[in-house]
Amino acid sequence: MCNRHEIGRPSKNIVIRNCLFQSECNGLCIGSEMSGGVENIYMDNIQIGTVKNALYFKSNRDRGGYIRNIQVSNITIERSKGAVLRFETNYFGFRGGRHTSQYENFRINNVKAGCSDHYAIFIDGYEEKPIKNIEIEHFHVQKAPHPYYLRCVENICLKATFVNGQNLPEYPKKQKERVILDVY
């Protein structure tokens, strides 16, 4: 029999530091099961090899919960097959739930990546709960076919963010049409 206090508990106040990630899957990843919420996470001084998605925050409408107050700094990445930085709210598609997750308050600083097969930055939110308050600074991706995709995002700022040698706009344009990135 389940104890009520074991279900829906948040994960919080976690430090991930001084790691070498060598995985065939994803690098630093929060989700997809986070219905109890995830907050106050600090990730620093991480080396990531070749992965599907390097910095990955994921959920879907069946999960609910939140991901908030996340600090990521001093990350080096060899290659991502999907995206270097990815916020995904439609992980494996909508299955009928009505529990959109909230993503807010992310500070991502000093990230250096070799290449991405698709996107440097991929952020896909929902109109009813946009992904908000994201500050990305000193973010460098040497090579990516698509510098960024932003949908249903509020208050995003890119400072000293370079993809393919080009400085991205500090306040980038958001896309209206949903794009699917099928590298999970």
PDB file of C-alpha atoms in Angstrom:
ATOM      1  CA  MET A   1       0.000   0.000   0.000  1.00  0.00           C
ATOM      2  CA  CYS A   2       1.314   3.435  -0.957  1.00  0.00           C
ATOM      3  CA  ASN A   3       1.958   6.083   1.620  1.00  0.00           C
ATOM      4  CA  ARG A   4       0.447   9.416   0.476  1.00  0.00           C
ATOM      5  CA  HIS A   5       3.674  11.212   1.363  1.00  0.00           C
ATOM      6  CA  GLU A   6       5.663   9.169  -1.178  1.00  0.00           C
ATOM      7  CA  ILE A   7       3.669  10.393  -4.184  1.00  0.00           C
ATOM      8  CA  GLY A   8       4.029  13.762  -5.910  1.00  0.00           C
ATOM      9  CA  ARG A   9       6.991  14.910  -3.837  1.00  0.00           C
ATOM     10  CA  PRO A  10       9.223  17.549  -5.467  1.00  0.00           C
ATOM     11  CA  SER A  11      12.886  17.075  -6.280  1.00  0.00           C
ATOM     12  CA  LYS A  12      14.714  20.163  -5.060  1.00  0.00           C
ATOM     13  CA  ASN A  13      17.980  21.664  -3.892  1.00  0.00           C
ATOM     14  CA  ILE A  14      20.186  19.415  -6.046  1.00  0.00           C
ATOM     15  CA  VAL A  15      23.793  20.117  -7.104  1.00  0.00           C
ATOM     16  CA  ILE A  16      25.405  18.327 -10.073  1.00  0.00           C
ATOM     17  CA  ARG A  17      29.042  19.356 -10.360  1.00  0.00           C
ATOM     18  CA  ASN A  18      32.389  18.238 -11.814  1.00  0.00           C
ATOM     19  CA  CYS A  19      31.109  15.397 -14.007  1.00  0.00           C
ATOM     20  CA  LEU A  20      32.054  13.740 -17.277  1.00  0.00           C
ATOM     21  CA  PHE A  21      28.975  12.437 -19.159  1.00  0.00           C
ATOM     22  CA  GLN A  22      29.552   9.752 -21.763  1.00  0.00           C
ATOM     23  CA  SER A  23      26.161   8.426 -22.794  1.00  0.00           C
ATOM     24  CA  GLU A  24      24.440   7.338 -25.964  1.00  0.00           C
ATOM     25  CA  CYS A  25      21.229   8.922 -24.697  1.00  0.00           C
ATOM     26  CA  ASN A  26      20.931  12.500 -23.318  1.00  0.00           C
ATOM     27  CA  GLY A  27      23.283  14.652 -21.277  1.00  0.00           C
ATOM     28  CA  LEU A  28      21.946  16.743 -18.381  1.00  0.00           C
ATOM     29  CA  CYS A  29      18.240  15.973 -18.377  1.00  0.00           C
ATOM     30  CA  ILE A  30      15.302  16.888 -16.117  1.00  0.00           C
ATOM     31  CA  GLY A  31      12.037  15.029 -16.798  1.00  0.00           C
ATOM     32  CA  SER A  32       9.991  13.586 -18.174  1.00  0.00           C
ATOM     33  CA  GLU A  33       8.439  12.275 -14.964  1.00  0.00           C
ATOM     34  CA  MET A  34       8.379  15.344 -12.764  1.00  0.00           C
ATOM     35  CA  SER A  35       4.737  15.632 -11.700  1.00  0.00           C
ATOM     36  CA  GLY A  36       5.861  16.459  -8.156  1.00  0.00           C
ATOM     37  CA  GLY A  37       7.965  19.337  -9.508  1.00  0.00           C
ATOM     38  CA  VAL A  38      11.681  20.039  -9.826  1.00  0.00           C
ATOM     39  CA  GLU A  39      13.280  23.206  -8.439  1.00  0.00           C
ATOM     40  CA  ASN A  40      16.494  24.800  -7.259  1.00  0.00           C
ATOM     41  CA  ILE A  41      18.905  22.758  -9.382  1.00  0.00           C
ATOM     42  CA  TYR A  42      22.529  23.825  -9.902  1.00  0.00           C
ATOM     43  CA  MET A  43      24.637  22.200 -12.646  1.00  0.00           C
ATOM     44  CA  ASP A  44      28.281  23.279 -12.981  1.00  0.00           C
ATOM     45  CA  ASN A  45      31.530  22.189 -14.609  1.00  0.00           C
ATOM     46  CA  ILE A  46      30.200  19.346 -16.751  1.00  0.00           C
ATOM     47  CA  GLN A  47      31.751  17.768 -19.854  1.00  0.00           C
ATOM     48  CA  ILE A  48      29.340  16.039 -22.242  1.00  0.00           C
ATOM     49  CA  GLY A  49      30.394  13.852 -25.183  1.00  0.00           C
ATOM     50  CA  THR A  50      28.108  12.952 -28.110  1.00  0.00           C
ATOM     51  CA  VAL A  51      24.466  12.720 -26.995  1.00  0.00           C
ATOM     52  CA  LYS A  52      20.956  13.029 -28.402  1.00  0.00           C
ATOM     53  CA  ASN A  53      20.208  16.298 -26.525  1.00  0.00           C
ATOM     54  CA  ALA A  54      22.805  17.905 -24.274  1.00  0.00           C
ATOM     55  CA  LEU A  55      20.839  20.148 -21.868  1.00  0.00           C
ATOM     56  CA  TYR A  56      17.305  18.785 -21.880  1.00  0.00           C
ATOM     57  CA  PHE A  57      14.170  19.753 -19.929  1.00  0.00           C
ATOM     58  CA  LYS A  58      11.144  17.642 -20.874  1.00  0.00           C
ATOM     59  CA  SER A  59       7.530  16.890 -19.958  1.00  0.00           C
ATOM     60  CA  ASN A  60       4.112  16.515 -21.556  1.00  0.00           C
ATOM     61  CA  ARG A  61       0.523  17.378 -20.651  1.00  0.00           C
ATOM     62  CA  ASP A  62       0.089  14.133 -18.781  1.00  0.00           C
ATOM     63  CA  ARG A  63       2.811  15.054 -16.251  1.00  0.00           C
ATOM     64  CA  GLY A  64       1.870  18.424 -14.755  1.00  0.00           C
ATOM     65  CA  GLY A  65       4.294  19.807 -12.193  1.00  0.00           C
ATOM     66  CA  TYR A  66       7.006  22.367 -12.832  1.00  0.00           C
ATOM     67  CA  ILE A  67      10.691  22.889 -13.565  1.00  0.00           C
ATOM     68  CA  ARG A  68      11.963  26.149 -12.056  1.00  0.00           C
ATOM     69  CA  ASN A  69      14.956  27.946 -10.625  1.00  0.00           C
ATOM     70  CA  ILE A  70      17.598  26.129 -12.659  1.00  0.00           C
ATOM     71  CA  GLN A  71      21.208  27.338 -12.973  1.00  0.00           C
ATOM     72  CA  VAL A  72      23.523  25.772 -15.543  1.00  0.00           C
ATOM     73  CA  SER A  73      27.125  26.956 -15.961  1.00  0.00           C
ATOM     74  CA  ASN A  74      30.500  25.947 -17.341  1.00  0.00           C
ATOM     75  CA  ILE A  75      29.384  23.174 -19.685  1.00  0.00           C
ATOM     76  CA  THR A  76      31.334  21.773 -22.652  1.00  0.00           C
ATOM     77  CA  ILE A  77      29.629  19.581 -25.237  1.00  0.00           C
ATOM     78  CA  GLU A  78      31.140  17.615 -28.088  1.00  0.00           C
ATOM     79  CA  ARG A  79      28.019  16.988 -30.215  1.00  0.00           C
ATOM     80  CA  SER A  80      24.250  16.839 -29.911  1.00  0.00           C
ATOM     81  CA  LYS A  81      22.153  14.939 -32.417  1.00  0.00           C
ATOM     82  CA  GLY A  82      18.976  16.924 -31.590  1.00  0.00           C
ATOM     83  CA  ALA A  83      19.657  20.175 -29.722  1.00  0.00           C
ATOM     84  CA  VAL A  84      22.365  21.564 -27.496  1.00  0.00           C
ATOM     85  CA  LEU A  85      19.714  23.244 -25.304  1.00  0.00           C
ATOM     86  CA  ARG A  86      16.185  21.852 -25.435  1.00  0.00           C
ATOM     87  CA  PHE A  87      12.949  22.649 -23.612  1.00  0.00           C
ATOM     88  CA  GLU A  88      10.284  20.142 -24.679  1.00  0.00           C
ATOM     89  CA  THR A  89       6.697  20.282 -23.376  1.00  0.00           C
ATOM     90  CA  ASN A  90       5.316  17.722 -25.834  1.00  0.00           C
ATOM     91  CA  TYR A  91       7.600  14.771 -25.002  1.00  0.00           C
ATOM     92  CA  PHE A  92       6.176  11.759 -26.861  1.00  0.00           C
ATOM     93  CA  GLY A  93       3.029  13.695 -27.649  1.00  0.00           C
ATOM     94  CA  PHE A  94      -0.165  14.694 -25.937  1.00  0.00           C
ATOM     95  CA  ARG A  95      -2.072  11.657 -24.657  1.00  0.00           C
ATOM     96  CA  GLY A  96      -5.210  13.327 -23.300  1.00  0.00           C
ATOM     97  CA  GLY A  97      -4.056  14.850 -20.014  1.00  0.00           C
ATOM     98  CA  ARG A  98      -4.762  18.439 -19.070  1.00  0.00           C
ATOM     99  CA  HIS A  99      -1.762  19.039 -16.850  1.00  0.00           C
ATOM    100  CA  THR A 100       0.582  21.391 -18.661  1.00  0.00           C
ATOM    101  CA  SER A 101       3.905  21.776 -16.846  1.00  0.00           C
ATOM    102  CA  GLN A 102       5.303  25.187 -15.892  1.00  0.00           C
ATOM    103  CA  TYR A 103       8.903  26.023 -16.816  1.00  0.00           C
ATOM    104  CA  GLU A 104      10.379  29.220 -15.352  1.00  0.00           C
ATOM    105  CA  ASN A 105      13.521  30.942 -14.112  1.00  0.00           C
ATOM    106  CA  PHE A 106      16.463  29.418 -15.982  1.00  0.00           C
ATOM    107  CA  ARG A 107      19.971  30.900 -16.017  1.00  0.00           C
ATOM    108  CA  ILE A 108      22.309  29.232 -18.504  1.00  0.00           C
ATOM    109  CA  ASN A 109      25.849  30.580 -18.649  1.00  0.00           C
ATOM    110  CA  ASN A 110      29.153  29.668 -20.250  1.00  0.00           C
ATOM    111  CA  VAL A 111      28.204  26.770 -22.535  1.00  0.00           C
ATOM    112  CA  LYS A 112      30.543  25.708 -25.348  1.00  0.00           C
ATOM    113  CA  ALA A 113      29.492  23.106 -27.911  1.00  0.00           C
ATOM    114  CA  GLY A 114      31.161  21.707 -30.998  1.00  0.00           C
ATOM    115  CA  CYS A 115      28.139  20.928 -33.142  1.00  0.00           C
ATOM    116  CA  SER A 116      24.492  20.009 -33.266  1.00  0.00           C
ATOM    117  CA  ASP A 117      22.902  17.992 -36.047  1.00  0.00           C
ATOM    118  CA  HIS A 118      19.695  20.070 -35.829  1.00  0.00           C
ATOM    119  CA  TYR A 119      19.315  22.992 -33.367  1.00  0.00           C
ATOM    120  CA  ALA A 120      21.559  24.964 -31.072  1.00  0.00           C
ATOM    121  CA  ILE A 121      18.515  26.098 -29.023  1.00  0.00           C
ATOM    122  CA  PHE A 122      15.061  24.482 -29.228  1.00  0.00           C
ATOM    123  CA  ILE A 123      12.339  25.814 -26.897  1.00  0.00           C
ATOM    124  CA  ASP A 124       8.748  24.695 -27.398  1.00  0.00           C
ATOM    125  CA  GLY A 125       6.108  25.812 -24.883  1.00  0.00           C
ATOM    126  CA  TYR A 126       2.318  26.088 -24.776  1.00  0.00           C
ATOM    127  CA  GLU A 127       0.230  29.245 -25.096  1.00  0.00           C
ATOM    128  CA  GLU A 128      -1.559  28.640 -21.787  1.00  0.00           C
ATOM    129  CA  LYS A 129       1.751  28.186 -19.920  1.00  0.00           C
ATOM    130  CA  PRO A 130       4.636  29.707 -21.858  1.00  0.00           C
ATOM    131  CA  ILE A 131       8.190  28.879 -20.864  1.00  0.00           C
ATOM    132  CA  LYS A 132       9.386  32.042 -19.150  1.00  0.00           C
ATOM    133  CA  ASN A 133      12.276  33.931 -17.627  1.00  0.00           C
ATOM    134  CA  ILE A 134      15.213  32.394 -19.470  1.00  0.00           C
ATOM    135  CA  GLU A 135      18.597  34.074 -19.528  1.00  0.00           C
ATOM    136  CA  ILE A 136      21.264  32.562 -21.746  1.00  0.00           C
ATOM    137  CA  GLU A 137      24.708  34.139 -21.662  1.00  0.00           C
ATOM    138  CA  HIS A 138      28.070  33.177 -23.166  1.00  0.00           C
ATOM    139  CA  PHE A 139      26.524  30.312 -25.120  1.00  0.00           C
ATOM    140  CA  HIS A 140      28.613  29.193 -28.117  1.00  0.00           C
ATOM    141  CA  VAL A 141      27.814  26.487 -30.672  1.00  0.00           C
ATOM    142  CA  GLN A 142      30.374  26.180 -33.460  1.00  0.00           C
ATOM    143  CA  LYS A 143      28.058  24.535 -35.983  1.00  0.00           C
ATOM    144  CA  ALA A 144      24.282  23.955 -36.173  1.00  0.00           C
ATOM    145  CA  PRO A 145      21.906  23.989 -39.182  1.00  0.00           C
ATOM    146  CA  HIS A 146      19.298  25.894 -37.131  1.00  0.00           C
ATOM    147  CA  PRO A 147      20.489  28.477 -34.575  1.00  0.00           C
ATOM    148  CA  TYR A 148      17.193  28.516 -32.653  1.00  0.00           C
ATOM    149  CA  TYR A 149      13.502  27.693 -32.543  1.00  0.00           C
ATOM    150  CA  LEU A 150      11.373  29.494 -29.949  1.00  0.00           C
ATOM    151  CA  ARG A 151       7.650  28.974 -29.525  1.00  0.00           C
ATOM    152  CA  CYS A 152       5.426  30.139 -26.652  1.00  0.00           C
ATOM    153  CA  VAL A 153       8.270  31.728 -24.703  1.00  0.00           C
ATOM    154  CA  GLU A 154       8.143  34.852 -22.499  1.00  0.00           C
ATOM    155  CA  ASN A 155      11.017  36.966 -21.285  1.00  0.00           C
ATOM    156  CA  ILE A 156      13.952  35.254 -22.980  1.00  0.00           C
ATOM    157  CA  CYS A 157      17.268  37.045 -23.302  1.00  0.00           C
ATOM    158  CA  LEU A 158      20.357  35.889 -25.208  1.00  0.00           C
ATOM    159  CA  LYS A 159      23.563  37.687 -24.222  1.00  0.00           C
ATOM    160  CA  ALA A 160      26.807  36.930 -26.036  1.00  0.00           C
ATOM    161  CA  THR A 161      25.184  33.913 -27.694  1.00  0.00           C
ATOM    162  CA  PHE A 162      26.914  32.740 -30.859  1.00  0.00           C
ATOM    163  CA  VAL A 163      25.930  29.991 -33.318  1.00  0.00           C
ATOM    164  CA  ASN A 164      27.912  29.362 -36.519  1.00  0.00           C
ATOM    165  CA  GLY A 165      30.079  32.350 -35.600  1.00  0.00           C
ATOM    166  CA  GLN A 166      27.063  34.705 -35.658  1.00  0.00           C
ATOM    167  CA  ASN A 167      25.854  36.642 -32.621  1.00  0.00           C
ATOM    168  CA  LEU A 168      22.161  35.864 -32.059  1.00  0.00           C
ATOM    169  CA  PRO A 169      19.757  38.725 -31.286  1.00  0.00           C
ATOM    170  CA  GLU A 170      19.454  39.561 -27.604  1.00  0.00           C
ATOM    171  CA  TYR A 171      15.665  39.383 -27.876  1.00  0.00           C
ATOM    172  CA  PRO A 172      15.070  36.801 -30.619  1.00  0.00           C
ATOM    173  CA  LYS A 173      11.957  36.422 -32.743  1.00  0.00           C
ATOM    174  CA  LYS A 174       9.535  33.668 -31.764  1.00  0.00           C
ATOM    175  CA  GLN A 175       8.000  31.211 -34.217  1.00  0.00           C
ATOM    176  CA  LYS A 176       4.225  30.819 -34.543  1.00  0.00           C
ATOM    177  CA  GLU A 177       4.148  27.370 -36.119  1.00  0.00           C
ATOM    178  CA  ARG A 178       5.047  24.278 -34.103  1.00  0.00           C
ATOM    179  CA  VAL A 179       8.051  22.277 -35.278  1.00  0.00           C
ATOM    180  CA  ILE A 180       8.676  18.691 -34.224  1.00  0.00           C
ATOM    181  CA  LEU A 181      12.196  17.616 -33.304  1.00  0.00           C
ATOM    182  CA  ASP A 182      12.027  13.825 -33.178  1.00  0.00           C
ATOM    183  CA  VAL A 183      15.371  13.168 -31.490  1.00  0.00           C
ATOM    184  CA  TYR A 184      14.414  12.018 -27.998  1.00  0.00           C
TER     185      TYR A 184
END
